[in-house]
PDB file of C-alpha atoms in Angstrom:
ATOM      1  CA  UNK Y 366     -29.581   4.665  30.112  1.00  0.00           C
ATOM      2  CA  UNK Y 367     -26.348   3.343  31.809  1.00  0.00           C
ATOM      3  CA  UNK Y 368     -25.643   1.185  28.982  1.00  0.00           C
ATOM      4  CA  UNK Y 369     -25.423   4.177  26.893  1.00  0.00           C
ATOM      5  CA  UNK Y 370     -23.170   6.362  29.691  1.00  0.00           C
ATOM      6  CA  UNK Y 371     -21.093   3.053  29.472  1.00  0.00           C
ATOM      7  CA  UNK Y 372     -21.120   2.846  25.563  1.00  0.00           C
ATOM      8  CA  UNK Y 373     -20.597   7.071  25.664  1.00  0.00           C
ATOM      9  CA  UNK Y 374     -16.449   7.330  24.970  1.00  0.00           C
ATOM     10  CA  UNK Y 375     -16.019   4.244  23.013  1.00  0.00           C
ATOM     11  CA  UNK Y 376     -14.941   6.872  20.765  1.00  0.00           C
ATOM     12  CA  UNK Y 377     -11.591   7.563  22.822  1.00  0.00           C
ATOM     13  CA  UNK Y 378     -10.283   4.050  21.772  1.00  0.00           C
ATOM     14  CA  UNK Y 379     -10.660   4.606  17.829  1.00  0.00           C
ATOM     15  CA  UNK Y 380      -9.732   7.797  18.462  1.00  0.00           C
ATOM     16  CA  UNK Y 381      -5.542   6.798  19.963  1.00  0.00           C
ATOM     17  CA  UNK Y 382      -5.729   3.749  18.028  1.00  0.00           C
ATOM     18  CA  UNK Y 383      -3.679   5.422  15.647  1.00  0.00           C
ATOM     19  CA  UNK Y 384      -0.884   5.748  17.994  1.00  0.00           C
ATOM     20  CA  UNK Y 385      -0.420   2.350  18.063  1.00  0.00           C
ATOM     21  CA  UNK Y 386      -0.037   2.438  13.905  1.00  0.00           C
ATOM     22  CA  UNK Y 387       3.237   4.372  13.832  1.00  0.00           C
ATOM     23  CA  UNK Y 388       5.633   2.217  13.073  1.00  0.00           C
ATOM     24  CA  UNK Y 389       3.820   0.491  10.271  1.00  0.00           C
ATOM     25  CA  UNK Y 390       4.153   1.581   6.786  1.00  0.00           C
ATOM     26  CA  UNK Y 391       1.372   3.723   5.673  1.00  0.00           C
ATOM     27  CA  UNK Y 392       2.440   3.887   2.102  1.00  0.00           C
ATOM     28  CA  UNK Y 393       4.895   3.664  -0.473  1.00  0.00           C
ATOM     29  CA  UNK Y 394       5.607   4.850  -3.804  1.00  0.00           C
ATOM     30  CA  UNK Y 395       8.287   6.419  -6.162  1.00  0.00           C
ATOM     31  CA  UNK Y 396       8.002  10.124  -5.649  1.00  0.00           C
ATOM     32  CA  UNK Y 397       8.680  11.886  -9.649  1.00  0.00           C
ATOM     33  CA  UNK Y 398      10.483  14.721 -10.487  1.00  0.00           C
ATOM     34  CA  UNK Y 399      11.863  14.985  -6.836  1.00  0.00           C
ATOM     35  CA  UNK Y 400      15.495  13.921  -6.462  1.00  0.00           C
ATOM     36  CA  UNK Y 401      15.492  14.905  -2.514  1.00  0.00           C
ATOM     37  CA  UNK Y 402      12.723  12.315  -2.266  1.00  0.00           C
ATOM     38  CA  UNK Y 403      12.902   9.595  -4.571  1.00  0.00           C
ATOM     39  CA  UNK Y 404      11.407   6.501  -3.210  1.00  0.00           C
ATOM     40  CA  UNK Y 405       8.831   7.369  -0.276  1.00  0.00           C
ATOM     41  CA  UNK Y 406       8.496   4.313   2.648  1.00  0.00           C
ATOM     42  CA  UNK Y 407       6.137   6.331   4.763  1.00  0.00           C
ATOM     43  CA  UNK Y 408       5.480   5.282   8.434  1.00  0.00           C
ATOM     44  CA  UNK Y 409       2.940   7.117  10.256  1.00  0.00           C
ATOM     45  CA  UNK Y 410       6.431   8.615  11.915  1.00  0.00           C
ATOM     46  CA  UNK Y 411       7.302  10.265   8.672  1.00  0.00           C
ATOM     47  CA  UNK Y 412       4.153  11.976   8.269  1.00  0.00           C
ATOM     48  CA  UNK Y 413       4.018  13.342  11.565  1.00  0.00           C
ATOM     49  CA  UNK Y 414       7.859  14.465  10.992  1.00  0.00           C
ATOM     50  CA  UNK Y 415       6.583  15.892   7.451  1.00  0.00           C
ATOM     51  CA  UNK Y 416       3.797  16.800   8.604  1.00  0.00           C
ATOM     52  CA  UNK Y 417       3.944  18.301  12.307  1.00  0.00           C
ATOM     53  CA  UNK Y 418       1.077  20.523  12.418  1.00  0.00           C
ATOM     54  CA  UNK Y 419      -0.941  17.211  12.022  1.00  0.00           C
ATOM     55  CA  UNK Y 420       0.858  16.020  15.447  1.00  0.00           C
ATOM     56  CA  UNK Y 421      -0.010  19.120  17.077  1.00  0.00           C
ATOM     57  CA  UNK Y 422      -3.544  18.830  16.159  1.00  0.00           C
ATOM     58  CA  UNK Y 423      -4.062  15.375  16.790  1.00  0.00           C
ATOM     59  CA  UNK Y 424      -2.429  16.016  20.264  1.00  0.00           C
ATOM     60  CA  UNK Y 425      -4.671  19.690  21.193  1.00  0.00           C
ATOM     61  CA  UNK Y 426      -7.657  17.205  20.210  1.00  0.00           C
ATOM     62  CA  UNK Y 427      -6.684  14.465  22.122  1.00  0.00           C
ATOM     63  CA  UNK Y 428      -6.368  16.846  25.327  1.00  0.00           C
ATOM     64  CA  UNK Y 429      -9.854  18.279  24.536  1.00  0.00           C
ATOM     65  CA  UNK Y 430     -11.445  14.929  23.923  1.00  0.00           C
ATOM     66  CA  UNK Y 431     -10.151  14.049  27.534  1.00  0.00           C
ATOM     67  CA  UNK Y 432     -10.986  17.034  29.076  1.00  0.00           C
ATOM     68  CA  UNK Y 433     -14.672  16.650  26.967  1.00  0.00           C
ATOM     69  CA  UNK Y 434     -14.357  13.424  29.294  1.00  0.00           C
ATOM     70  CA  UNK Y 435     -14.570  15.019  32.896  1.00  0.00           C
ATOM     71  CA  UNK Y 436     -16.086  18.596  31.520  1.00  0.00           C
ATOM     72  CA  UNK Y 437     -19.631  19.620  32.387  1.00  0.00           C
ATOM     73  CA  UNK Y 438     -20.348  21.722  29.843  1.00  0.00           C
ATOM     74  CA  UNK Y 439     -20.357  18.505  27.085  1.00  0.00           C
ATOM     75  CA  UNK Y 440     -23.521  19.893  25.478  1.00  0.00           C
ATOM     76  CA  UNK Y 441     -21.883  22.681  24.692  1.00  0.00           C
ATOM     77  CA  UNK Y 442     -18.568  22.432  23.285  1.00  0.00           C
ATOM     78  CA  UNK Y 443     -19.537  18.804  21.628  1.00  0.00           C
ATOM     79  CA  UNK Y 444     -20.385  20.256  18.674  1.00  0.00           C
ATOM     80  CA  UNK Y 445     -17.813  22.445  18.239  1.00  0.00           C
ATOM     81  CA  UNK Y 446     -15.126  18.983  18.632  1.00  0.00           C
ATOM     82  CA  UNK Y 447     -17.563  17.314  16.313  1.00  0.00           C
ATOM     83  CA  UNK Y 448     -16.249  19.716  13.678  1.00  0.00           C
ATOM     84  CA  UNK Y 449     -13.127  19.902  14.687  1.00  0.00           C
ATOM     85  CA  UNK Y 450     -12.930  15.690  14.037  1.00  0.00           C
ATOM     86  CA  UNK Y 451     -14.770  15.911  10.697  1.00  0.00           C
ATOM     87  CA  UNK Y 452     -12.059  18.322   9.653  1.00  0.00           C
ATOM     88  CA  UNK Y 453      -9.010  16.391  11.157  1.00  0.00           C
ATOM     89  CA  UNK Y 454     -10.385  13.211   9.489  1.00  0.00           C
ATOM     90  CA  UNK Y 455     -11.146  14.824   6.109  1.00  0.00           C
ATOM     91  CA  UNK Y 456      -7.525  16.548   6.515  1.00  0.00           C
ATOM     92  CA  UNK Y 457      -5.932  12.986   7.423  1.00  0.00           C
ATOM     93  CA  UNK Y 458      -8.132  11.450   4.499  1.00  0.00           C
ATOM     94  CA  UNK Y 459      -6.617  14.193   2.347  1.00  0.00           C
ATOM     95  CA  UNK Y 460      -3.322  13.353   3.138  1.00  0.00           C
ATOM     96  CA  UNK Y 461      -2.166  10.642   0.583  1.00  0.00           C
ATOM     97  CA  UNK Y 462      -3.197  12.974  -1.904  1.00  0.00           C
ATOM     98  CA  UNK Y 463      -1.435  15.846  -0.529  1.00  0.00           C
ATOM     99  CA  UNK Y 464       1.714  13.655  -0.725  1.00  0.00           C
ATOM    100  CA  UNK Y 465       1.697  11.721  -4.128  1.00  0.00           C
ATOM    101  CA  UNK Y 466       0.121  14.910  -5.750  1.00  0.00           C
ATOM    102  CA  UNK Y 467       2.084  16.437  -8.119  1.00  0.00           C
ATOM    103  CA  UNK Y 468       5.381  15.319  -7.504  1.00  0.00           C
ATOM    104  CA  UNK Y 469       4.313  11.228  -6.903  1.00  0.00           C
ATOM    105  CA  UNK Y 470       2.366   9.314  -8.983  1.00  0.00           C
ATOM    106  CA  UNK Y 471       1.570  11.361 -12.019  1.00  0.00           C
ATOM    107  CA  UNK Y 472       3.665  14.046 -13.633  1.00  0.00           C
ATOM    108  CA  UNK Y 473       0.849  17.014 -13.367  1.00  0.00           C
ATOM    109  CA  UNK Y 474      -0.524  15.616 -10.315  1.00  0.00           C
ATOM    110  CA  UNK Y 475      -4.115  15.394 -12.122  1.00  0.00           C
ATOM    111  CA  UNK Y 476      -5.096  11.559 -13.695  1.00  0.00           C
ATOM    112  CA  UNK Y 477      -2.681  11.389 -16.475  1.00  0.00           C
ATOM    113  CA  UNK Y 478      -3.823   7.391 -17.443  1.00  0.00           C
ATOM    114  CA  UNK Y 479      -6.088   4.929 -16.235  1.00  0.00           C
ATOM    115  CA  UNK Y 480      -3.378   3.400 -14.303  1.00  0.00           C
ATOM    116  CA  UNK Y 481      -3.064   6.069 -11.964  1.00  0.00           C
ATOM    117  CA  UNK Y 482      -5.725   5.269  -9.468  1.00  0.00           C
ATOM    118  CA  UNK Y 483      -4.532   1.239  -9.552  1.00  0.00           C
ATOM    119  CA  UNK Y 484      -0.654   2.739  -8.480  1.00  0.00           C
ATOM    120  CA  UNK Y 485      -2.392   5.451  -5.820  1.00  0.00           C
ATOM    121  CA  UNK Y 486      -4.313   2.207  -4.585  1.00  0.00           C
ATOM    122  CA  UNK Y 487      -1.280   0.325  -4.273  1.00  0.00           C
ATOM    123  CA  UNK Y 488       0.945   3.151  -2.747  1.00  0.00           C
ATOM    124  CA  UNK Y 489      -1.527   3.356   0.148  1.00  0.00           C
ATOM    125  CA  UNK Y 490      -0.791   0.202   2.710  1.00  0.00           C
ATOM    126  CA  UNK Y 491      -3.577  -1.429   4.988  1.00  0.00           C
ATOM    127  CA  UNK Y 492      -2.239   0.581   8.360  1.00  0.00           C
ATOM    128  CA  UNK Y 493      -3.261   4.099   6.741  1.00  0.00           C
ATOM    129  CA  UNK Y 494      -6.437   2.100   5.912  1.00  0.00           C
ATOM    130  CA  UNK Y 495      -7.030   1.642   9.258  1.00  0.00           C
ATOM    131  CA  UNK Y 496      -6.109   5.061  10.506  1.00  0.00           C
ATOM    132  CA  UNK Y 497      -8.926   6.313   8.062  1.00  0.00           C
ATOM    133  CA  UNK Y 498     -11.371   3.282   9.081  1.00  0.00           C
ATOM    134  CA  UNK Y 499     -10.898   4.049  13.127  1.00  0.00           C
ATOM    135  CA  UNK Y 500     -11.105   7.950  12.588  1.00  0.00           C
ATOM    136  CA  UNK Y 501     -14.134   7.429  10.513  1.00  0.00           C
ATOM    137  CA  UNK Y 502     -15.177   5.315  13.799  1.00  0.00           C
ATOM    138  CA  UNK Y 503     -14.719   8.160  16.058  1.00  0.00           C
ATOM    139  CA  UNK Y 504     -16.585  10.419  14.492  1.00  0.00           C
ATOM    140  CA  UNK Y 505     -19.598   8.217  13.704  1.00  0.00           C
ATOM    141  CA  UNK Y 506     -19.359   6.942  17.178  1.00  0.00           C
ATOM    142  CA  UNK Y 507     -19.147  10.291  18.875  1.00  0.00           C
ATOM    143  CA  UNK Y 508     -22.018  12.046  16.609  1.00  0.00           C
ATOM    144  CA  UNK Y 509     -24.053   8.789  17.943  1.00  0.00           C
ATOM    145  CA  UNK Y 510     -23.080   9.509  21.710  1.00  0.00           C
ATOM    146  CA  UNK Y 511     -22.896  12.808  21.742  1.00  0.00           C
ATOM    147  CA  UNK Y 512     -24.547  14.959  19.754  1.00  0.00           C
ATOM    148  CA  UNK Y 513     -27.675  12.933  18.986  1.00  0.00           C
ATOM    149  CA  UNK Y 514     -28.834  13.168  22.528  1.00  0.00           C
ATOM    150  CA  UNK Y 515     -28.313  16.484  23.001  1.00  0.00           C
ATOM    151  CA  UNK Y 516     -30.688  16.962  19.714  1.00  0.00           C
ATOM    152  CA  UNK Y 517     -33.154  14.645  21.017  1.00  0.00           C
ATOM    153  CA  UNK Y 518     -33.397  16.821  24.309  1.00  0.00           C
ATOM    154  CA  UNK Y 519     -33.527  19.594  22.570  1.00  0.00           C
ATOM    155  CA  UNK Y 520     -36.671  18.601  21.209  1.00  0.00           C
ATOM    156  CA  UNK Y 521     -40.378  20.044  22.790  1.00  0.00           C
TER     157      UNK Y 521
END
């Protein structure tokens, strides 16, 4: 049982390892039919200039994730962040999309040609691929640490 108190925020490190990610280039394309934009060579800074309620959110969870930390009340609010990371994560996966939509890649923002998906592939660069991989991470690890014990003592 200590091993698994030890083991029990593992999730905090893949959950700031992002931070360290900013600087690098989390993808790159030629944005159409948007003169402001024209060629996109998006750090993680960009985004979260672009993009600030994604800051704010990754910063409110980051304070509740450390406060989840020294709190006594983990079995009950644990879900409730559980959700809260699926939906950051899906938002973050999301976000790509959200940005080469309908103004990147493709004229209509839908699959226009069979080349699409190859340049959407290549627009996306391997520190936003890690981003994804270590917030997938944190919330496999945490639904492993957290809310399948309080499951199992839920059980008669």
């Amino acid at each position: 049982m200590k091993k698994i108190m030890h083991y029990r925020n593992v999730f905090l490190i893949f959950w700031l390892f992002p931070i360290f990610l900013l600087p690098f280039r989390w993808l790159s394309a030629v944005v159409k039919d948007a003169e402001i934009l024209g060629a996109i060579n998006g750090t993680g800074w960009l985004v979260l200039k672009n993009f600030p309620v994604i800051g704010w959110l990754y910063f409110l969870l980051t304070v509740a994730l450390v406060w989840l930390h020294f709190s006594r009340v983990k079995e009950v609010v644990a879900p409730l962040y559980f959700a809260c990371l699926v939906s950051f994560t899906t938002g973050i996966v999301l976000l790509p999309r959200i940005i080469l939509g309908p103004t990147g890649l493709s004229q209509s923002g839908l699959f226009d040609s069979q080349a699409y998906y190859s340049l959407y592939v290549i627009a996306l660069k391997p520190a936003f691929y890690l981003v994804v991989s270590s917030l997938l991470l944190t919330v496999i690890t945490f639904f492993i640490f957290h809310i399948l014990p309080i499951r199992k003592d839920r059980q008669l």
